[in-house]
mmCIF file of C-alpha atoms and ligand atoms in Angstrom:
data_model
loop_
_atom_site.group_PDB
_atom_site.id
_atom_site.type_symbol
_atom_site.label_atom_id
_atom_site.label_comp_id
_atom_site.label_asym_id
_atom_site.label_seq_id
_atom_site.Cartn_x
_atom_site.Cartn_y
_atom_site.Cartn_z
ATOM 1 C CA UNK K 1 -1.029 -21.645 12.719
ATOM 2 C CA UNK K 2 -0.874 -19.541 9.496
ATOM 3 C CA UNK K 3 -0.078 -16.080 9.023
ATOM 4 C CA UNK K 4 -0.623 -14.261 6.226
ATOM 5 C CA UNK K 5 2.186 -11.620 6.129
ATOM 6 C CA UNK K 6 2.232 -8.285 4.302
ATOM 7 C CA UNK K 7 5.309 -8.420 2.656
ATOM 8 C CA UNK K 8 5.463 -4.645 1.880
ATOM 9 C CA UNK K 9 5.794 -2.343 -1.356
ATOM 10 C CA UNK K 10 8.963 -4.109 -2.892
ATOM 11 C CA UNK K 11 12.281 -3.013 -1.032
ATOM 12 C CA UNK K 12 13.465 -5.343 1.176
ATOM 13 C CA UNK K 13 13.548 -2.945 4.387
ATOM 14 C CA UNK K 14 9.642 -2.474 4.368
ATOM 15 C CA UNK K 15 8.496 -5.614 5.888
ATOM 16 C CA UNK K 16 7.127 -4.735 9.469
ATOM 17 C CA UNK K 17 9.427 -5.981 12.402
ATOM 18 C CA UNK K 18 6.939 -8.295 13.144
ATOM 19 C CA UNK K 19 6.528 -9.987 9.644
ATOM 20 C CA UNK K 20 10.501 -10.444 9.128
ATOM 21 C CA UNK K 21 10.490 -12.146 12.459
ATOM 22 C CA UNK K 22 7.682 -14.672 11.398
ATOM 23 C CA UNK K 23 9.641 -15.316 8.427
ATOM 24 C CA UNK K 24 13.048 -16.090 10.287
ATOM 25 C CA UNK K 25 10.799 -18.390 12.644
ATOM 26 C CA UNK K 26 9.013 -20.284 9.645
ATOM 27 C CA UNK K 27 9.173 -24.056 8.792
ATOM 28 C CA UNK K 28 7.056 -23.260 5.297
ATOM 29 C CA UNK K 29 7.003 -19.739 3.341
ATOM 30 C CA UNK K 30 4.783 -19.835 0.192
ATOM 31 C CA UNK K 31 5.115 -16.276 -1.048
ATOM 32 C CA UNK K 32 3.346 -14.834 -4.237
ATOM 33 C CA UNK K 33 6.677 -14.954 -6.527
ATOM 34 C CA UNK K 34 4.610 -12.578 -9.155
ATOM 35 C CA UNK K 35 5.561 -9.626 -6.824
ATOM 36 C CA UNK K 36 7.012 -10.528 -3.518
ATOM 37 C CA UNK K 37 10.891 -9.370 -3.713
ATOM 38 C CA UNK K 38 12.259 -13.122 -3.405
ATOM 39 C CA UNK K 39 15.489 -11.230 -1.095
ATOM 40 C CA UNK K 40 12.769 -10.763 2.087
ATOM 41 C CA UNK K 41 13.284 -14.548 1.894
ATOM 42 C CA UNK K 42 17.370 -13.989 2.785
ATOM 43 C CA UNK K 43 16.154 -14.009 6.648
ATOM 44 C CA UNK K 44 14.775 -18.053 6.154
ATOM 45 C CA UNK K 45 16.300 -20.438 8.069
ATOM 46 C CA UNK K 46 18.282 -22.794 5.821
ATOM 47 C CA UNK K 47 15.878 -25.785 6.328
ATOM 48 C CA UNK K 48 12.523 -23.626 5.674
ATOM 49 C CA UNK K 49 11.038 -24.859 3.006
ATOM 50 C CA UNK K 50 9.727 -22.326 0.551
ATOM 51 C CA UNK K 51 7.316 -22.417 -2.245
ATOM 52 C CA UNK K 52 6.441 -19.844 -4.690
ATOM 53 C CA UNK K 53 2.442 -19.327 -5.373
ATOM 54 C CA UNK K 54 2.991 -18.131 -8.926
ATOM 55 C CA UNK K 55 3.177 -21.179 -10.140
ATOM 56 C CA UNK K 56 0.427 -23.030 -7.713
ATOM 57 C CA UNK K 57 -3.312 -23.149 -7.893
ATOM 58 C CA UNK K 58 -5.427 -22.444 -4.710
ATOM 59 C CA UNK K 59 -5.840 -26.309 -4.124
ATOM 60 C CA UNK K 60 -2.132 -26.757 -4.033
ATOM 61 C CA UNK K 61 -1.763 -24.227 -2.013
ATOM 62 C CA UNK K 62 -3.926 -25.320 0.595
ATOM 63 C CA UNK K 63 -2.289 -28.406 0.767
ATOM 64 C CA UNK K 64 1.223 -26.938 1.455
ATOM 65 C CA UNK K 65 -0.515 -25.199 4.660
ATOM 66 C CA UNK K 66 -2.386 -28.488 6.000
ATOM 67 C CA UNK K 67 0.516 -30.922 5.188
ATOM 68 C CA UNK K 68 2.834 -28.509 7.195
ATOM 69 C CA UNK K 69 -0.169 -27.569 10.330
ATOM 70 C CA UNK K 70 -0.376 -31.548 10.583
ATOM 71 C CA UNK K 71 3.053 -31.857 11.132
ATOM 72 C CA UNK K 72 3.468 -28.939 13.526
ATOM 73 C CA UNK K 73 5.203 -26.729 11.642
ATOM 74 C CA UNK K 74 4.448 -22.431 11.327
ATOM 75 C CA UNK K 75 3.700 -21.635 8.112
ATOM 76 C CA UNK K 76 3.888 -18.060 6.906
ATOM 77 C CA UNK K 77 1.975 -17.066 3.699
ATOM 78 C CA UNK K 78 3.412 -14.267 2.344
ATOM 79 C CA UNK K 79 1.546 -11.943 0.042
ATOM 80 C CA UNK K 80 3.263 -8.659 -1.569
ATOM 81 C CA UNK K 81 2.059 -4.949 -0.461
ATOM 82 C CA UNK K 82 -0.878 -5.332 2.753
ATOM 83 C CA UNK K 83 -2.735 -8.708 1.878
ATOM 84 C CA UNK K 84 -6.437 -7.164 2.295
ATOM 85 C CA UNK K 85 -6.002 -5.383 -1.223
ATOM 86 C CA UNK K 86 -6.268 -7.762 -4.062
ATOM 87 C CA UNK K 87 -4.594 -10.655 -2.106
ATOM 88 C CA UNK K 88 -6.883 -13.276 -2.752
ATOM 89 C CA UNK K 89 -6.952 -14.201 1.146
ATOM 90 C CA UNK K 90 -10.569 -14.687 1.886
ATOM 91 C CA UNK K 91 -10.611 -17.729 -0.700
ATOM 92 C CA UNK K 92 -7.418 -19.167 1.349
ATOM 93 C CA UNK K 93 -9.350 -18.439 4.803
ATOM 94 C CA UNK K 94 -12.449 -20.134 3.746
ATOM 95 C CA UNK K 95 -10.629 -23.000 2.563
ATOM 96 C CA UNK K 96 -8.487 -23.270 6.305
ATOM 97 C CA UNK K 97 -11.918 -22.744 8.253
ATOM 98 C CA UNK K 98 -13.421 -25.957 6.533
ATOM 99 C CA UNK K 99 -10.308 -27.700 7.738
ATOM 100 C CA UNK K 100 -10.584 -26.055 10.900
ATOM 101 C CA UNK K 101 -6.888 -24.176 10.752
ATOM 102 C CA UNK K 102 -6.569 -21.582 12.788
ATOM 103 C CA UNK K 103 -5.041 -18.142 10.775
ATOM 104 C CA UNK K 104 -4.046 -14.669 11.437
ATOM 105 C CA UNK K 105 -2.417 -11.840 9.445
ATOM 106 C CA UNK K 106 0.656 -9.557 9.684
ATOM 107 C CA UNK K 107 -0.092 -6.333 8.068
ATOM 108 C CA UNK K 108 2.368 -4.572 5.366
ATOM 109 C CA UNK K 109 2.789 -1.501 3.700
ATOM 110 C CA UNK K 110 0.554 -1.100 0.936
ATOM 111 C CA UNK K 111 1.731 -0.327 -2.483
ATOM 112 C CA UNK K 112 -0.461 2.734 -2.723
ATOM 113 C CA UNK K 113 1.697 4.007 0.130
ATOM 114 C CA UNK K 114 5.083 2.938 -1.261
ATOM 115 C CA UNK K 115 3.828 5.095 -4.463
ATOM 116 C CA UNK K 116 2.961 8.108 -2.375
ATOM 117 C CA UNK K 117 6.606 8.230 -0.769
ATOM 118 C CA UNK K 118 7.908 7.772 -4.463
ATOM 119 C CA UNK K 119 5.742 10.795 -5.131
ATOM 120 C CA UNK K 120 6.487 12.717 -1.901
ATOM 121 C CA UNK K 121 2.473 12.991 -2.451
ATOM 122 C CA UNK K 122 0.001 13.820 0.638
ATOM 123 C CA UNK K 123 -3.306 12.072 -0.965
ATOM 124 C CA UNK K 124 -5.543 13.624 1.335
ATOM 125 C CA UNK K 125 -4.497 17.620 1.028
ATOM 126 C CA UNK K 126 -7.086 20.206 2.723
ATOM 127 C CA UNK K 127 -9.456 21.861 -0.199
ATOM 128 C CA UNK K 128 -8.242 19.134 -2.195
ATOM 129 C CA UNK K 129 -9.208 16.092 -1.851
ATOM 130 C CA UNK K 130 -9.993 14.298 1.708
ATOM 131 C CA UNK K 131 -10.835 10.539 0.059
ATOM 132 C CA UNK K 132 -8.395 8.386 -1.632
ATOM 133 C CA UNK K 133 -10.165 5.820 -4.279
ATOM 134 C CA UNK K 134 -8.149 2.825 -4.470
ATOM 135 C CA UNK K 135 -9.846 0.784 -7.704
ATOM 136 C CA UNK K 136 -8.807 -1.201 -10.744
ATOM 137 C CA UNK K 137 -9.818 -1.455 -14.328
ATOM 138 C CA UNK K 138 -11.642 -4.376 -15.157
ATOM 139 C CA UNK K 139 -9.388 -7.148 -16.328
ATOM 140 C CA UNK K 140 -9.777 -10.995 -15.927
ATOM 141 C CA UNK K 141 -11.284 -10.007 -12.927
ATOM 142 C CA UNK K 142 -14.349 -8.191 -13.551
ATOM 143 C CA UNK K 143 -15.260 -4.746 -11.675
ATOM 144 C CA UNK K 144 -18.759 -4.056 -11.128
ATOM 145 C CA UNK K 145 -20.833 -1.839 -13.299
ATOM 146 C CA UNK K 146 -21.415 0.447 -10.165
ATOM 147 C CA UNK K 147 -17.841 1.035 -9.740
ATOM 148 C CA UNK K 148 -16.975 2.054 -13.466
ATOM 149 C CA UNK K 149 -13.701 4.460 -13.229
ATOM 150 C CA UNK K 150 -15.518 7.056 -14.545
ATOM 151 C CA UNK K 151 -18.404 6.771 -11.874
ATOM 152 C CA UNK K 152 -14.985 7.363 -9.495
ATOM 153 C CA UNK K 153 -14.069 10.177 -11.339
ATOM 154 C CA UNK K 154 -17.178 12.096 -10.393
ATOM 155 C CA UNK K 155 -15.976 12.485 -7.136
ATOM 156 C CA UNK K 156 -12.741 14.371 -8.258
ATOM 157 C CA UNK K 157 -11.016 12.390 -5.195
ATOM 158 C CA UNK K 158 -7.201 11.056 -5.470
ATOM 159 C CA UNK K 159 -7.758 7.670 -7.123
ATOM 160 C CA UNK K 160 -5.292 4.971 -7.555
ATOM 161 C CA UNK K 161 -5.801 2.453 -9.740
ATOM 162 C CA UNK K 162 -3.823 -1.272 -9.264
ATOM 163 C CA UNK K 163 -3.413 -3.682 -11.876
ATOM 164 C CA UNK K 164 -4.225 -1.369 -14.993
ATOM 165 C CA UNK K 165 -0.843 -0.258 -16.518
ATOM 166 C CA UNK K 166 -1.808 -2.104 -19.716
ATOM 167 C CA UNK K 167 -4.905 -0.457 -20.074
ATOM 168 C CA UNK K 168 -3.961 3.117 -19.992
ATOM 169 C CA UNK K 169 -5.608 4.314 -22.831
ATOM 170 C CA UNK K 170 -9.233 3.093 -21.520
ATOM 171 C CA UNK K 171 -8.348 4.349 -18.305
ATOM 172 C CA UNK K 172 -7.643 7.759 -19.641
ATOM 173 C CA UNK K 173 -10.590 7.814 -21.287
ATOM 174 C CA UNK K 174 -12.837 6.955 -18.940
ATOM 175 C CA UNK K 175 -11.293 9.538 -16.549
ATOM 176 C CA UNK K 176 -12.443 12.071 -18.683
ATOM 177 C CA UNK K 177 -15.707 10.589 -19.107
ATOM 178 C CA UNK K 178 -16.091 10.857 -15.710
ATOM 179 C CA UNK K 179 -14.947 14.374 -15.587
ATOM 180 C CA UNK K 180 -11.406 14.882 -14.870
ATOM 181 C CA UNK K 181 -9.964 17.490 -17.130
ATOM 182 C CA UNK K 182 -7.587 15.374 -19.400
ATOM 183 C CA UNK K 183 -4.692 18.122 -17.624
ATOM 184 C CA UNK K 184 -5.102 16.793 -14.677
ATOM 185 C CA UNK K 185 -2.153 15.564 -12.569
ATOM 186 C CA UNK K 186 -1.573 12.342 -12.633
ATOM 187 C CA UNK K 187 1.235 9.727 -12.235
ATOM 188 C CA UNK K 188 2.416 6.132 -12.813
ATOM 189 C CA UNK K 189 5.081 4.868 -10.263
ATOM 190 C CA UNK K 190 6.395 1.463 -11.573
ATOM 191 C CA UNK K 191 7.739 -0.978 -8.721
ATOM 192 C CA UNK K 192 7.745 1.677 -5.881
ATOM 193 C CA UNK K 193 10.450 1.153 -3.582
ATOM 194 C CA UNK K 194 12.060 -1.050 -5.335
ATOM 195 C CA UNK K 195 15.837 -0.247 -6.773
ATOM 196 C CA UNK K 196 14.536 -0.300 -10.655
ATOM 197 C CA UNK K 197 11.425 2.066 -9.064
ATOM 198 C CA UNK K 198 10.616 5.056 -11.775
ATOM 199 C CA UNK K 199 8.527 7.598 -11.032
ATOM 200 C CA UNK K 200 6.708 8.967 -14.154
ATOM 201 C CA UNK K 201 4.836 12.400 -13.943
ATOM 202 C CA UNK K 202 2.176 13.410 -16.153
ATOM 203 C CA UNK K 203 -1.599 14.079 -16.862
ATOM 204 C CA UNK K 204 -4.657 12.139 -16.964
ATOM 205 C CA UNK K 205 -4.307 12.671 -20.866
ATOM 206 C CA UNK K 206 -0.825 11.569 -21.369
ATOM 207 C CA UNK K 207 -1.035 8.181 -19.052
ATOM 208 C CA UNK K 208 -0.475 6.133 -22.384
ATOM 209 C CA UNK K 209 2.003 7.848 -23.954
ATOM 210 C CA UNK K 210 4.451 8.552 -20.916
ATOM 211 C CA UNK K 211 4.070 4.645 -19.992
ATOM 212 C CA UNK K 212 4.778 4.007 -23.706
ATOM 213 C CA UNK K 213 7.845 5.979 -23.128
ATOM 214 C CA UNK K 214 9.837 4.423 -20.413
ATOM 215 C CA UNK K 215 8.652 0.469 -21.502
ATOM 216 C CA UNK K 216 6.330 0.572 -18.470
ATOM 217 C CA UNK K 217 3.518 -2.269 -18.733
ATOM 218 C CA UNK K 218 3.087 -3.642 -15.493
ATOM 219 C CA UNK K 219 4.021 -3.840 -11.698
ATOM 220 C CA UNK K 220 2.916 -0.148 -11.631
ATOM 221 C CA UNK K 221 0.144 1.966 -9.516
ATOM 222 C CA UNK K 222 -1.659 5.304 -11.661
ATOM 223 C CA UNK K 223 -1.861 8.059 -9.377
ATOM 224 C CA UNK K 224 -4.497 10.917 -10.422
ATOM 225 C CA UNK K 225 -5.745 13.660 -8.972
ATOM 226 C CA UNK K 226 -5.021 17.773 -7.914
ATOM 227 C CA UNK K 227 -3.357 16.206 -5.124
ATOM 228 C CA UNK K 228 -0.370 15.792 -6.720
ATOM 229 C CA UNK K 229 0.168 19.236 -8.121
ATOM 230 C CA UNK K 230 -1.127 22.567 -7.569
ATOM 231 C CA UNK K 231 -3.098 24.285 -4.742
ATOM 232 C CA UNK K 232 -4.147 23.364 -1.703
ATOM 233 C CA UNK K 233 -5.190 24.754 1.779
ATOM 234 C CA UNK K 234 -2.587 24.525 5.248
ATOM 235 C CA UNK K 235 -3.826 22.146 7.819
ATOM 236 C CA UNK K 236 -5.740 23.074 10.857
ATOM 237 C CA UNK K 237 -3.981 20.918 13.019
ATOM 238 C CA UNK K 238 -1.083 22.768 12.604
ATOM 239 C CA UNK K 239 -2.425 26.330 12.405
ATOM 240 C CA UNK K 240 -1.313 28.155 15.202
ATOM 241 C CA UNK K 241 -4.867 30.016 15.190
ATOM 242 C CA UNK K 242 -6.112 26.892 15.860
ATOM 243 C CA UNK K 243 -6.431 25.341 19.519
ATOM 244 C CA UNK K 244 -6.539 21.201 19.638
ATOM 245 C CA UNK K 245 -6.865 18.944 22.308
ATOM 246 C CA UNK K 246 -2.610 19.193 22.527
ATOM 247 C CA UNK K 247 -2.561 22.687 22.084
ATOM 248 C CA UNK K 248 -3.831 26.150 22.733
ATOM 249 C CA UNK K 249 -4.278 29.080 19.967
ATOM 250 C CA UNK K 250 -1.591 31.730 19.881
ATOM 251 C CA UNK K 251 -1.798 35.100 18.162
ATOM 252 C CA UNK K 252 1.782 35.131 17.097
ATOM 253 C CA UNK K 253 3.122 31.700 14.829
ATOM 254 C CA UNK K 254 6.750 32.434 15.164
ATOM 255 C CA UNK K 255 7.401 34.093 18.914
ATOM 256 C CA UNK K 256 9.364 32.925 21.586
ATOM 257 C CA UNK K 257 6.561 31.261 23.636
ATOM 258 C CA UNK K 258 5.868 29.001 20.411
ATOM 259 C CA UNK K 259 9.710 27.990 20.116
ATOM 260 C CA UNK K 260 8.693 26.933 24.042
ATOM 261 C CA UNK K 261 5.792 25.025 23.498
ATOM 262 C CA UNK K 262 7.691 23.385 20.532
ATOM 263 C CA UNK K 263 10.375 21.975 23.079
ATOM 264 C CA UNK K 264 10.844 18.719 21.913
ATOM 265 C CA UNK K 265 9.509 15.854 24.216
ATOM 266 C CA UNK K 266 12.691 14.779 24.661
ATOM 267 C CA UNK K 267 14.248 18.013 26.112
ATOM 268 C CA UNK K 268 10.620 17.844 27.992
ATOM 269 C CA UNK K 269 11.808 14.811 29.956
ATOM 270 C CA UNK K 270 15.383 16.163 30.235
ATOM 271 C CA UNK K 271 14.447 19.330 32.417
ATOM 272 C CA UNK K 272 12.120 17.706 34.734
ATOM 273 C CA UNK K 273 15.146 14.937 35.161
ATOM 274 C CA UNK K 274 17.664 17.970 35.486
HETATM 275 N N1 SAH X 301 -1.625 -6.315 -2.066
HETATM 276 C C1 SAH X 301 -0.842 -5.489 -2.955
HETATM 277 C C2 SAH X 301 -1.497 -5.346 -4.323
HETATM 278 C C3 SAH X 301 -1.487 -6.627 -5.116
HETATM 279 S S1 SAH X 301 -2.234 -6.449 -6.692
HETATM 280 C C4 SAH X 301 -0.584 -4.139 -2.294
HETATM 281 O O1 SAH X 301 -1.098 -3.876 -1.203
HETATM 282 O O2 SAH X 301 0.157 -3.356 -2.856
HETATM 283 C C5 SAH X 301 -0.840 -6.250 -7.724
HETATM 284 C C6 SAH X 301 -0.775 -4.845 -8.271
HETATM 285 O O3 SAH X 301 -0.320 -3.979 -7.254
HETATM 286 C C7 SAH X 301 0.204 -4.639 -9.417
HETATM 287 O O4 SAH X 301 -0.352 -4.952 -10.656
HETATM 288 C C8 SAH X 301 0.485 -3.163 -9.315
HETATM 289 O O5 SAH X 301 -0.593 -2.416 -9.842
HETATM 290 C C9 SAH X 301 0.462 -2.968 -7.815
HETATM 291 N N2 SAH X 301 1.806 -3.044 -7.209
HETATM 292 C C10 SAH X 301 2.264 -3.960 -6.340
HETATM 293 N N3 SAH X 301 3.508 -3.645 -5.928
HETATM 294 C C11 SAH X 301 3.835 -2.497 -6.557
HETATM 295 C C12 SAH X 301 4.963 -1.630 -6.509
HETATM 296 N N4 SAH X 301 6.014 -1.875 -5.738
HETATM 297 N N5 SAH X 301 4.939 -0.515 -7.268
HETATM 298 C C13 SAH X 301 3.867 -0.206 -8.037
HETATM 299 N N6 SAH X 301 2.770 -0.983 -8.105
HETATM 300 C C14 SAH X 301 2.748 -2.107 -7.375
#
């Protein structure tokens, strides 16, 4: 069996319960050494072997995984962030299916959510935005004519954009083309989570000069969008006008019947023990 397992943002703390125990159970780790924090690996056991993907094409890859299934041994592959964004898995689970290896994957934190803690960001605020745009600028890897940033920027959603922090200036641009104001909020967060993280606040204008700045050219997510600054409407959920299926409306947000109802579930179980 393989796993793919989401290795998280960067910090070594973010891996899910369930992915650091794969790894302390693993015969083989091949983890992408471009971005995977190489102290996740401190949990191995002292005879796993471990190879780093950076320096590996897919067929050498491959091998690793069906040497090792041969043989009987669990192999984790371990890919940085959540592996469904810009992991190149589906290539590796096509390849396993031919050879009739059974797989499965570990989520991970994303780093589009390591970025928002950095920011202390909600993406989706009411009468903001409810849609987060997760896209890239075209690099090696092209990016369809339909999904052009500045076809994205129409939408006036949050957007983050992966693997573009040398390309600021084109991204700026074609924000604006698109028809974000060029005062727009916007922000780079280089290696969220991570102890050397920096958090870098500025506008959709200034993207290439701030990154300029601090010596930031890659490992780093662009935030954009009113989301991160500014107005924005309170939630219904929370409204105390509002009933939900938890509960009921009350007149009055702050009287003593609504300190009752807010009774923690703990204290809940407490009384009815009492
Ligand atoms: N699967 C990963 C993304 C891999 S693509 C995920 O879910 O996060 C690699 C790109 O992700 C980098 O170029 C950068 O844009 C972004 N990235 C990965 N880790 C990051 C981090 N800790 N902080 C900021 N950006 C990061």
């Amino acid at each position: 069996m393989i796993t793919f397992v989401g290795a998280g943002p960067g910090a070594e703390d973010l891996i899910t319960v369930r992915g650091q125990k794969l790894l302390k159970e693993a015969d083989i780790v091949v983890y992408a050494g471009s971005l995977v924090n190489p102290g996740l690996l401190s949990v191995c056991r002292e005879d796993c072997e471990i190879y780093n993907s950076a320096k590996m094409t897919l067929e050498e890859v491959i091998e690793v995984m069906e040497a090792g299934e041969r043989s009987g041994k669990r192999i984790v592959r371990l890919h940085t962030g959540d592996p469904c964004l810009y992991g190149a898995i589906r290539e590796q689970m096509d390849e396993l299916k031919k050879l009739d290896i059974a797989y499965e994957v570990c989520p991970g934190v994303s780093s589009f959510c390591g970025a928002a803690a950095a920011l202390n960001a909600e993406y989706t605020l009411p009468g903001v935005s409810q849609s987060v745009v997760i896209t890239r600028m075209a690099g090696r890897t092209p990016v369809p004519g339909r999904e052009s940033i500045s076809s994205f920027a129409e939408h006036q959603a949050t957007m983050v954009v992966f693997l573009s922090a040398c390309m600021l200036k084109e991204l700026s641009a074609e924000l604006i083309l698109g028809g974000y104001h060029e005062d727009t909020p916007a922000a780079i967060v280089y290696k969220a989570t991570w102890p050397e993280e920096k958090v870098l606040r500025c506008t959709v204008k200034s993207l290439a000069a701030t990154a300029a700045e601090a010596g930031v050219t890659k490992t780093a997510l662009i935030v954009v969008g009113r989301a991160l600054e500014g107005e924005y409407e309170r939630s219904k959920l929370y409204d105390p006008s509002y009933t939900t299926e938890f509960r009921k409306a009350s007149a009055h947000s702050a009287d003593s019947k609504t300190k009752e109802t807010c009774k923690s579930e703990k204290q809940k179980k407490r009384g009815t023990q009492q």
